[in-house]
Coordinates of C-alpha atoms in Angstrom, one line a residue:
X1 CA -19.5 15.2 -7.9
X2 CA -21.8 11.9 -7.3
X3 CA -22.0 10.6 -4.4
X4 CA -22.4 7.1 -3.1
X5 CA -21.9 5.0 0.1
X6 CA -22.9 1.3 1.5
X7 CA -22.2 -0.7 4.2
X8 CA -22.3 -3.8 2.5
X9 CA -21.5 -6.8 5.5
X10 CA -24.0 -7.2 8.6
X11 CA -22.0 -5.9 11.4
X12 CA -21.7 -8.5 15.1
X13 CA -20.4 -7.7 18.1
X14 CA -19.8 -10.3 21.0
X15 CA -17.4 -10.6 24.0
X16 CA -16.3 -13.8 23.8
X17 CA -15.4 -16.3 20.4
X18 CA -17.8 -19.2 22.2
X19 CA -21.2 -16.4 22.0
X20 CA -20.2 -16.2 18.2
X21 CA -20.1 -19.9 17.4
X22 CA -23.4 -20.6 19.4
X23 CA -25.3 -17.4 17.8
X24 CA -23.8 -18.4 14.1
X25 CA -24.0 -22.2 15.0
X26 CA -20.3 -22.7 13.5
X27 CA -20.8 -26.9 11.8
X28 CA -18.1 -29.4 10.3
X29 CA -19.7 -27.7 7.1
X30 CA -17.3 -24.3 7.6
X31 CA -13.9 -24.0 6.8
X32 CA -12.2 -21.6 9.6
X33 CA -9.2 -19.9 8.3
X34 CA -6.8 -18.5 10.6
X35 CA -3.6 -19.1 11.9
X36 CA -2.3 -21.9 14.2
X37 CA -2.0 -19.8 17.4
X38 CA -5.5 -18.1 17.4
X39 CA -6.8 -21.9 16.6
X40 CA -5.3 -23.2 19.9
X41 CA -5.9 -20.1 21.9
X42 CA -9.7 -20.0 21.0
X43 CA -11.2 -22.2 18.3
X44 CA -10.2 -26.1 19.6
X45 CA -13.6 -26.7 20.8
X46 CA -15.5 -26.1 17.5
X47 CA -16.2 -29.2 15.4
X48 CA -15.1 -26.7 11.7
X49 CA -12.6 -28.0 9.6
X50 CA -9.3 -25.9 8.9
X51 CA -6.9 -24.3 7.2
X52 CA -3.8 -22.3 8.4
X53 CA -2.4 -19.4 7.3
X54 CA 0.9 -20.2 8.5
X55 CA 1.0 -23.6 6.9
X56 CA 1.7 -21.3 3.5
X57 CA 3.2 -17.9 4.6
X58 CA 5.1 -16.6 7.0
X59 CA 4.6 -13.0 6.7
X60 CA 2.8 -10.5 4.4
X61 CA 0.6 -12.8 2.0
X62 CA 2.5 -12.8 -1.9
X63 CA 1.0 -14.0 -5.0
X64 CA 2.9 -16.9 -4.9
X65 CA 1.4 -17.9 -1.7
X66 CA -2.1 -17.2 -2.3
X67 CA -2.0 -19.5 -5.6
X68 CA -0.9 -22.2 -2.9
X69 CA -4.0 -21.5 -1.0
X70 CA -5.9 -21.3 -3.9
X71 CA -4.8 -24.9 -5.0
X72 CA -5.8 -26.1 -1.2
X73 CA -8.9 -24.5 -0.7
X74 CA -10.1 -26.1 -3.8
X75 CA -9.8 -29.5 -3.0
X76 CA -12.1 -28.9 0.2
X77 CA -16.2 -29.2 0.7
X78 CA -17.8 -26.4 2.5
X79 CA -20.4 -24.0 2.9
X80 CA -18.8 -20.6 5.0
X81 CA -15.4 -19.7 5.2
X82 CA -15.1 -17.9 8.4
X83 CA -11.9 -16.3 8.1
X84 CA -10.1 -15.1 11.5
X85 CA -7.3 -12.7 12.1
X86 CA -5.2 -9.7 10.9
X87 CA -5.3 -8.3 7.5
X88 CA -3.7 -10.7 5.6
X89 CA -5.6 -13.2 6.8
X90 CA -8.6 -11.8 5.6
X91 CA -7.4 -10.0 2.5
X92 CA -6.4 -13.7 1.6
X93 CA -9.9 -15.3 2.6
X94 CA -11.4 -12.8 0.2
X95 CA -9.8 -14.4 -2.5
X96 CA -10.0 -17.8 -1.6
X97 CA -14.2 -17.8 -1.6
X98 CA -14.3 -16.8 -5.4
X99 CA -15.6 -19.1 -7.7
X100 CA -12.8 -19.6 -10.0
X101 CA -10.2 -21.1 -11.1
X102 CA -7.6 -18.5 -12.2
X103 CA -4.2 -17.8 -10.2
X104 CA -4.0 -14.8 -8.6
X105 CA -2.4 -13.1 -11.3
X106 CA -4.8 -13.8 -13.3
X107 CA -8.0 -12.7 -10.9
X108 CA -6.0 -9.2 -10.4
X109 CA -6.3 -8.8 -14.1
X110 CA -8.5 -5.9 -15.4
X111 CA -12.3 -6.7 -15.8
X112 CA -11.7 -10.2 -13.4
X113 CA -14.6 -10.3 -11.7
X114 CA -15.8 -13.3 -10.5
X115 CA -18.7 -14.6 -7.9
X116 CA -18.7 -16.1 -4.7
X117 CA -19.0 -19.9 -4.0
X118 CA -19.5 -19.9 0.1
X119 CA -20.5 -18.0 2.5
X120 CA -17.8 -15.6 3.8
X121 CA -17.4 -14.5 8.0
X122 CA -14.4 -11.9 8.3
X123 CA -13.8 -11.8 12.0
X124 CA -10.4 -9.4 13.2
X125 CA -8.3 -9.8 15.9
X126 CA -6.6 -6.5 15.1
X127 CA -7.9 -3.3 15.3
X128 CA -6.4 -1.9 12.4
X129 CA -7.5 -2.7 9.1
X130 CA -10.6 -2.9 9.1
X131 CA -11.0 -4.8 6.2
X132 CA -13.9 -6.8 7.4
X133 CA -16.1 -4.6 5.6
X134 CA -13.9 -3.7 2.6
X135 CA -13.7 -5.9 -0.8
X136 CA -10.5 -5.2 -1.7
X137 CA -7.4 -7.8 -1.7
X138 CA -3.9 -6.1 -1.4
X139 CA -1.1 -8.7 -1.7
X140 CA 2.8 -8.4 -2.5
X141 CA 3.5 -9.4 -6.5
X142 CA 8.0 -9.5 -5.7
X143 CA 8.1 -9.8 -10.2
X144 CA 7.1 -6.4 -10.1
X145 CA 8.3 -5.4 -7.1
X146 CA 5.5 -3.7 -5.1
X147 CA 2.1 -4.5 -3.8
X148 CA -0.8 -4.1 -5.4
X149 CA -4.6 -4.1 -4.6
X150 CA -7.9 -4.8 -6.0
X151 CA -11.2 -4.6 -5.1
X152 CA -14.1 -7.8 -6.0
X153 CA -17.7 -7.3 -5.9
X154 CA -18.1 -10.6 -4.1
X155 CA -15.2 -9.5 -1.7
X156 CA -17.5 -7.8 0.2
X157 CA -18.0 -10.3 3.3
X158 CA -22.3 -11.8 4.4
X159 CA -21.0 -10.7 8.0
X160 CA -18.1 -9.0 9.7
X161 CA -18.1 -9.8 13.4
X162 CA -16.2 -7.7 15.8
X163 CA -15.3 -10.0 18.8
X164 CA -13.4 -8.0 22.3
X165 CA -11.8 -11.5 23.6
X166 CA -9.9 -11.8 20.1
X167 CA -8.0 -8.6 21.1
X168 CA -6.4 -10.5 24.2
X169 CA -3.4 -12.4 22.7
X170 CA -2.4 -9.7 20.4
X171 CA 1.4 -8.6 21.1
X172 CA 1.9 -4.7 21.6
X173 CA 4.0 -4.0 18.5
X174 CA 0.9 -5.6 16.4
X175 CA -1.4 -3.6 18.2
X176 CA 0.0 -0.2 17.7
X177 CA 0.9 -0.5 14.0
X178 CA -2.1 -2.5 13.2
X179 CA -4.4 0.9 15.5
X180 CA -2.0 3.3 13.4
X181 CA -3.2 2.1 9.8
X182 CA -6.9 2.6 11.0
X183 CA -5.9 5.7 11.9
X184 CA -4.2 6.1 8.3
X185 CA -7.5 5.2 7.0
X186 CA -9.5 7.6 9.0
X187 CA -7.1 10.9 8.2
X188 CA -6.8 10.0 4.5
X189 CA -10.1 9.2 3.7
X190 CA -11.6 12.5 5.6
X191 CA -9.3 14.1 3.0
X192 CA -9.9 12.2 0.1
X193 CA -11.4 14.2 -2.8
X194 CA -14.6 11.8 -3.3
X195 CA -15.5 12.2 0.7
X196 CA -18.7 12.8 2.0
X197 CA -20.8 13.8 4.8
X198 CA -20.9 10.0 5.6
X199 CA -17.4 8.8 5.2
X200 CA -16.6 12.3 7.3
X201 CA -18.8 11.0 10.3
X202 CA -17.5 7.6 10.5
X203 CA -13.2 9.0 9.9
X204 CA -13.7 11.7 12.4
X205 CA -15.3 9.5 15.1
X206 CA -12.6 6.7 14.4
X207 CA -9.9 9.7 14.6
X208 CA -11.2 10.9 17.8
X209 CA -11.8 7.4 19.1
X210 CA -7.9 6.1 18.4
X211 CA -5.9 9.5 19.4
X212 CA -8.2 9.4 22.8
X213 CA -6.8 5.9 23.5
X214 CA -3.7 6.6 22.7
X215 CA -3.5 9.3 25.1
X216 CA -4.5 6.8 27.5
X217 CA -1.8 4.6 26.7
X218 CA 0.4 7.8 27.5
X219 CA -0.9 8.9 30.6
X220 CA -1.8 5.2 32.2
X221 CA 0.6 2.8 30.0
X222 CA -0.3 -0.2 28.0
X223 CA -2.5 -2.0 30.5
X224 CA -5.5 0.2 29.4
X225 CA -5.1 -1.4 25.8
X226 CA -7.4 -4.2 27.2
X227 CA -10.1 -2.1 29.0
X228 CA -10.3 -0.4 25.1
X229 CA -10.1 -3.1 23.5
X230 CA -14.3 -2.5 21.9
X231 CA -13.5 1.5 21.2
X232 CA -10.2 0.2 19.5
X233 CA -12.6 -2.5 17.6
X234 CA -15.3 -0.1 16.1
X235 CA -12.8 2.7 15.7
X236 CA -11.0 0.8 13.4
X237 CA -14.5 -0.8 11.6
X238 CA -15.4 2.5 11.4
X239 CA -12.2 3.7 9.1
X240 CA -12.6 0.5 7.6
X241 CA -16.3 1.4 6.3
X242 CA -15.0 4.4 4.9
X243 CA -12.8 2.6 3.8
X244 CA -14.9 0.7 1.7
X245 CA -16.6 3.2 -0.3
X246 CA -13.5 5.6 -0.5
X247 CA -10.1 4.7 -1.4
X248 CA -6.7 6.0 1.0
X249 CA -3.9 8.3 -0.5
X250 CA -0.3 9.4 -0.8
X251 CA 0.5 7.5 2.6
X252 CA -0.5 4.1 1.7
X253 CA 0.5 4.3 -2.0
X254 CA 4.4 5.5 -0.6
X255 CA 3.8 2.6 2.2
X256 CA 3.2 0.2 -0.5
X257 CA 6.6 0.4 -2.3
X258 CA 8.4 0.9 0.7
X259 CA 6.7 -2.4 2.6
X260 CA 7.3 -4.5 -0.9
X261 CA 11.0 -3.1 -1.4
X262 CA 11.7 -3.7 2.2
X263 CA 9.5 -7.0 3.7
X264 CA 8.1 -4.3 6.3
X265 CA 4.4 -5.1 7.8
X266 CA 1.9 -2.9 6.3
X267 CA 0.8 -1.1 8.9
X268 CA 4.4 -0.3 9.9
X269 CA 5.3 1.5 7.0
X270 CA 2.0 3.6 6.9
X271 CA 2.6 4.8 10.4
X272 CA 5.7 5.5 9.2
X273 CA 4.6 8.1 6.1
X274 CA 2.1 9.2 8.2
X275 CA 3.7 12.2 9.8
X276 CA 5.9 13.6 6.8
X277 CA 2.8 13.3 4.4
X278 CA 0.1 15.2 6.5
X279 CA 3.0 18.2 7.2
X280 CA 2.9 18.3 3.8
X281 CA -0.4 18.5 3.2
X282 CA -0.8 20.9 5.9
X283 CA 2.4 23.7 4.2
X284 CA 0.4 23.3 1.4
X285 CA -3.1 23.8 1.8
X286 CA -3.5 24.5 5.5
X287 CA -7.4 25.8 5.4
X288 CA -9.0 23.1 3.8
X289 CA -10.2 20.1 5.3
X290 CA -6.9 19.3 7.0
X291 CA -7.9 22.5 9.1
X292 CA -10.9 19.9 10.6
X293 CA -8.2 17.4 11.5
X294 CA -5.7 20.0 13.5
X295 CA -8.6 21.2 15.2
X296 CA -9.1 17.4 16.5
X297 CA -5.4 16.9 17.4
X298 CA -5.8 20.3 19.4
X299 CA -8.4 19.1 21.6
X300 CA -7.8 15.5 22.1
X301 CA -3.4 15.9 22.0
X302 CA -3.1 19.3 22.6
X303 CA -0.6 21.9 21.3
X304 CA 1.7 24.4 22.6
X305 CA 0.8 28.0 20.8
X306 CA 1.5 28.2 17.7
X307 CA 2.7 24.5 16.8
X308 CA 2.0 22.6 14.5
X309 CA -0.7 20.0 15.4
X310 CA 0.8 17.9 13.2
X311 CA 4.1 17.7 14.9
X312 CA 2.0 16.7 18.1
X313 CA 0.7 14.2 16.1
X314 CA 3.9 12.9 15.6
X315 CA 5.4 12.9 19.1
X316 CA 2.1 11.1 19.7
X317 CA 2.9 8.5 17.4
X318 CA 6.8 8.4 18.7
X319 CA 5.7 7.4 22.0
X320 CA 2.5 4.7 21.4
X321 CA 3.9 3.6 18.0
X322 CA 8.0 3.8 18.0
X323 CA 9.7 2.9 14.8
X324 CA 13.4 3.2 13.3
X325 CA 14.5 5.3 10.7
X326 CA 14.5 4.0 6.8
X327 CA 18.0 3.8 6.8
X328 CA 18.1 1.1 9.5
X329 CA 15.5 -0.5 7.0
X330 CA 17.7 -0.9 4.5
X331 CA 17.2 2.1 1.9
X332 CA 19.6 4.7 1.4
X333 CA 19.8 8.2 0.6
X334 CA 20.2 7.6 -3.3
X335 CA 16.8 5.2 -3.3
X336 CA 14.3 8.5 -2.6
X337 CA 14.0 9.6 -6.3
X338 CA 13.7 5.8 -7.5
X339 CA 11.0 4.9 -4.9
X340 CA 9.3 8.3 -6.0
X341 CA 9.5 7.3 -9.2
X342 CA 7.8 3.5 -8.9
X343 CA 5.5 4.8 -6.6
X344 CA 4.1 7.4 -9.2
X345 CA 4.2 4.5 -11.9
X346 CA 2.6 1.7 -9.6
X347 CA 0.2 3.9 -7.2
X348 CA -2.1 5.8 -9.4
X349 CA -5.0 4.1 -8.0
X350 CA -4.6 5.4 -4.4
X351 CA -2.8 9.0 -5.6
X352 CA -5.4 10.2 -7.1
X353 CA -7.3 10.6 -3.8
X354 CA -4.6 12.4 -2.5
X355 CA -6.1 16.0 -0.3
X356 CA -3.3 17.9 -2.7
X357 CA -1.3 16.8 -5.1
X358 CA 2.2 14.7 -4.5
X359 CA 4.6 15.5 -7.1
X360 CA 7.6 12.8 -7.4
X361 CA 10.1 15.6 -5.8
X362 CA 7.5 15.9 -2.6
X363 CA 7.7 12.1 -2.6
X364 CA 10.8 11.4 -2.5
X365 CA 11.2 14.4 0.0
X366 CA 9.3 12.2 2.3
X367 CA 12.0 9.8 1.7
X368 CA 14.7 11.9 2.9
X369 CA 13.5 13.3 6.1
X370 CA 13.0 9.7 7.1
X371 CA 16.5 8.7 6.3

């Protein structure tokens, strides 16, 4: 097997949003992108222009919605486009600094690959995606049902800048789901079948990183969130540069369907397939690499003798990342072999990085138990 790896943006840190504006000398010649509330919390006293998120979505970012930015961004002069916020937010801005013309239907079609026309700044205020180094795009297409991702060339940001005073505002429930699909990242990629000794180092530090916090959060409660707030940061940059040069699994591709099928935030529903995925994995092949990752939950979470670390894993989760059961979601019991079967059809992309093989029946087992 080749092997290759990158780290493609120049990685910033700074406390505070004001030491990023002065170091980057932010001019009426940028566009910031972001969302109304981070603009008035933090970004008043910068002479950029704008352009708000919320003005054309109000959730997850859909095709439809991005062809309205598209149309908007177009119309507008300038040199950077330092895009500010969670996932969508900068899935969305990696779109909007192509040089093109097309829809978004059209850019996601096969060979698309078009340059850059600015300069592009991806700066988080969650600590989960850690898409600020990634190229790749995932948005909701409701015509077909599911979401779908793809990766550009000139996706790849100039600069990703990590910034701890962004992480102030953000609500609990967007913190824990947005820290869980980092933690996704890290655990699927570790397992991927293209892995390497790189994207190892970088999953297994992000793994050790976010379970260690999360006991924290246990042990101390939620006020400890803030005092973790950089380890949280460059955990989940760290998943998201493995990110970048590996591809996730069987937990985002049954996420994907589910979060499309059921308007449920992304990292939500990964947190969710999280558990019920890796104790599959674990029946089925439990002295590969998986072996690595039970170690880990031993020392960091603990377990009684002779549990299963990944049950620990999953009380874990229950307590720092609660969620309801899929009924309560709105699936029922006779969706499982139809979601199994769309994911298999509109997923290949991320199953075939799965640590074992998913069959449609393990699938929509996964399903079930959730019910």
């Amino acid at each position: 097997m080749t092997m290759k790896f990158a780290v493609r943006p120049q990685l910033h840190g700074y406390d505070t949003f004001a030491a990023f504006t002065e170091a980057h000398t932010v001019t009426e010649r940028d566009l910031i992108f972001t969302q109304r509330v981070l603009h008035d919390a933090f970004m008043k006293d910068t002479p950029a222009q704008t352009l708000f998120y919320d003005d054309f979505c109000g959730g997850e970012p859909t095709d439809v919605a991005v062809d309205e930015m598209l149309r908007a961004v177009r119309k507008l002069g300038f040199e950077r486009l330092i895009a500010i916020g969670g996932g969508s937010i900068l899935d969305c801005a990696k779109v909007l600094a192509l040089d093109s013309d097309k829809t978004v239907a059209g850019l996601f079609a096969a060979g698309v690959q078009p340059g850059r026309k600015a300069g592009l700044l991806l700066i988080p205020t969650t600590c989960g995606t850690g898409c600020e180094v990634t190229c790749v795009s995932v948005f909701d297409f409701p015509s077909i049902g599911s979401k779908i991702g793809k990766g550009f060339d000139a996706g790849f940001a100039d600069h990703a800048v990590l910034i701890d005073e962004l992480l102030s505002k953000i609500p609990y429930h967007v913190f824990a789901t947005s820290s869980a699909d980092a933690l996704v990242h890290a655990l699927e990629i570790y397992l991927a079948p293209r892995a390497s000794a790189y994207t190892d180092m970088f999953c297994m530090a992000a793994i050790r990183a976010i379970l260690q916090g999360y006991m924290r959060i246990v042990q101390h409660g939620r006020d400890v969130i803030q005092q973790d707030a950089k380890a949280y940061l460059t955990a989940s940059n760290m998943a998201g540069i493995a990110l970048a040069n590996v591809l996730a699994g069987g937990v985002h591709a049954i996420a994907m369907h589910f979060g499309s099928a059921h308007h449920v935030p992304h990292g939500e529903a990964t947190r969710l397939f999280l558990p019920p995925v890796f104790k599959i994995y674990y029946e089925k092949a439990p002295d590969g690499k998986i072996a690595d990752i039970a170690r880990l939950i031993e020392d960091v979470v603990g377990v009684s003798d002779g549990g299963n670390p990944f049950d620990a894993l999953d009380a874990l989760l229950a307590a720092v990342v609660p969620t309801r059961r899929l009924g309560e979601y709105g699936m029922t019991a006779g969706d499982a072999g139809r979601y199994a079967d769309k994911v298999i059809e509109t997923q290949q992309r991320l199953l075939v990085n799965n640590y074992v093989p998913l069959s449609a029946q393990d699938i929509a087992r996964v399903y079930s138990e959730l019910m």
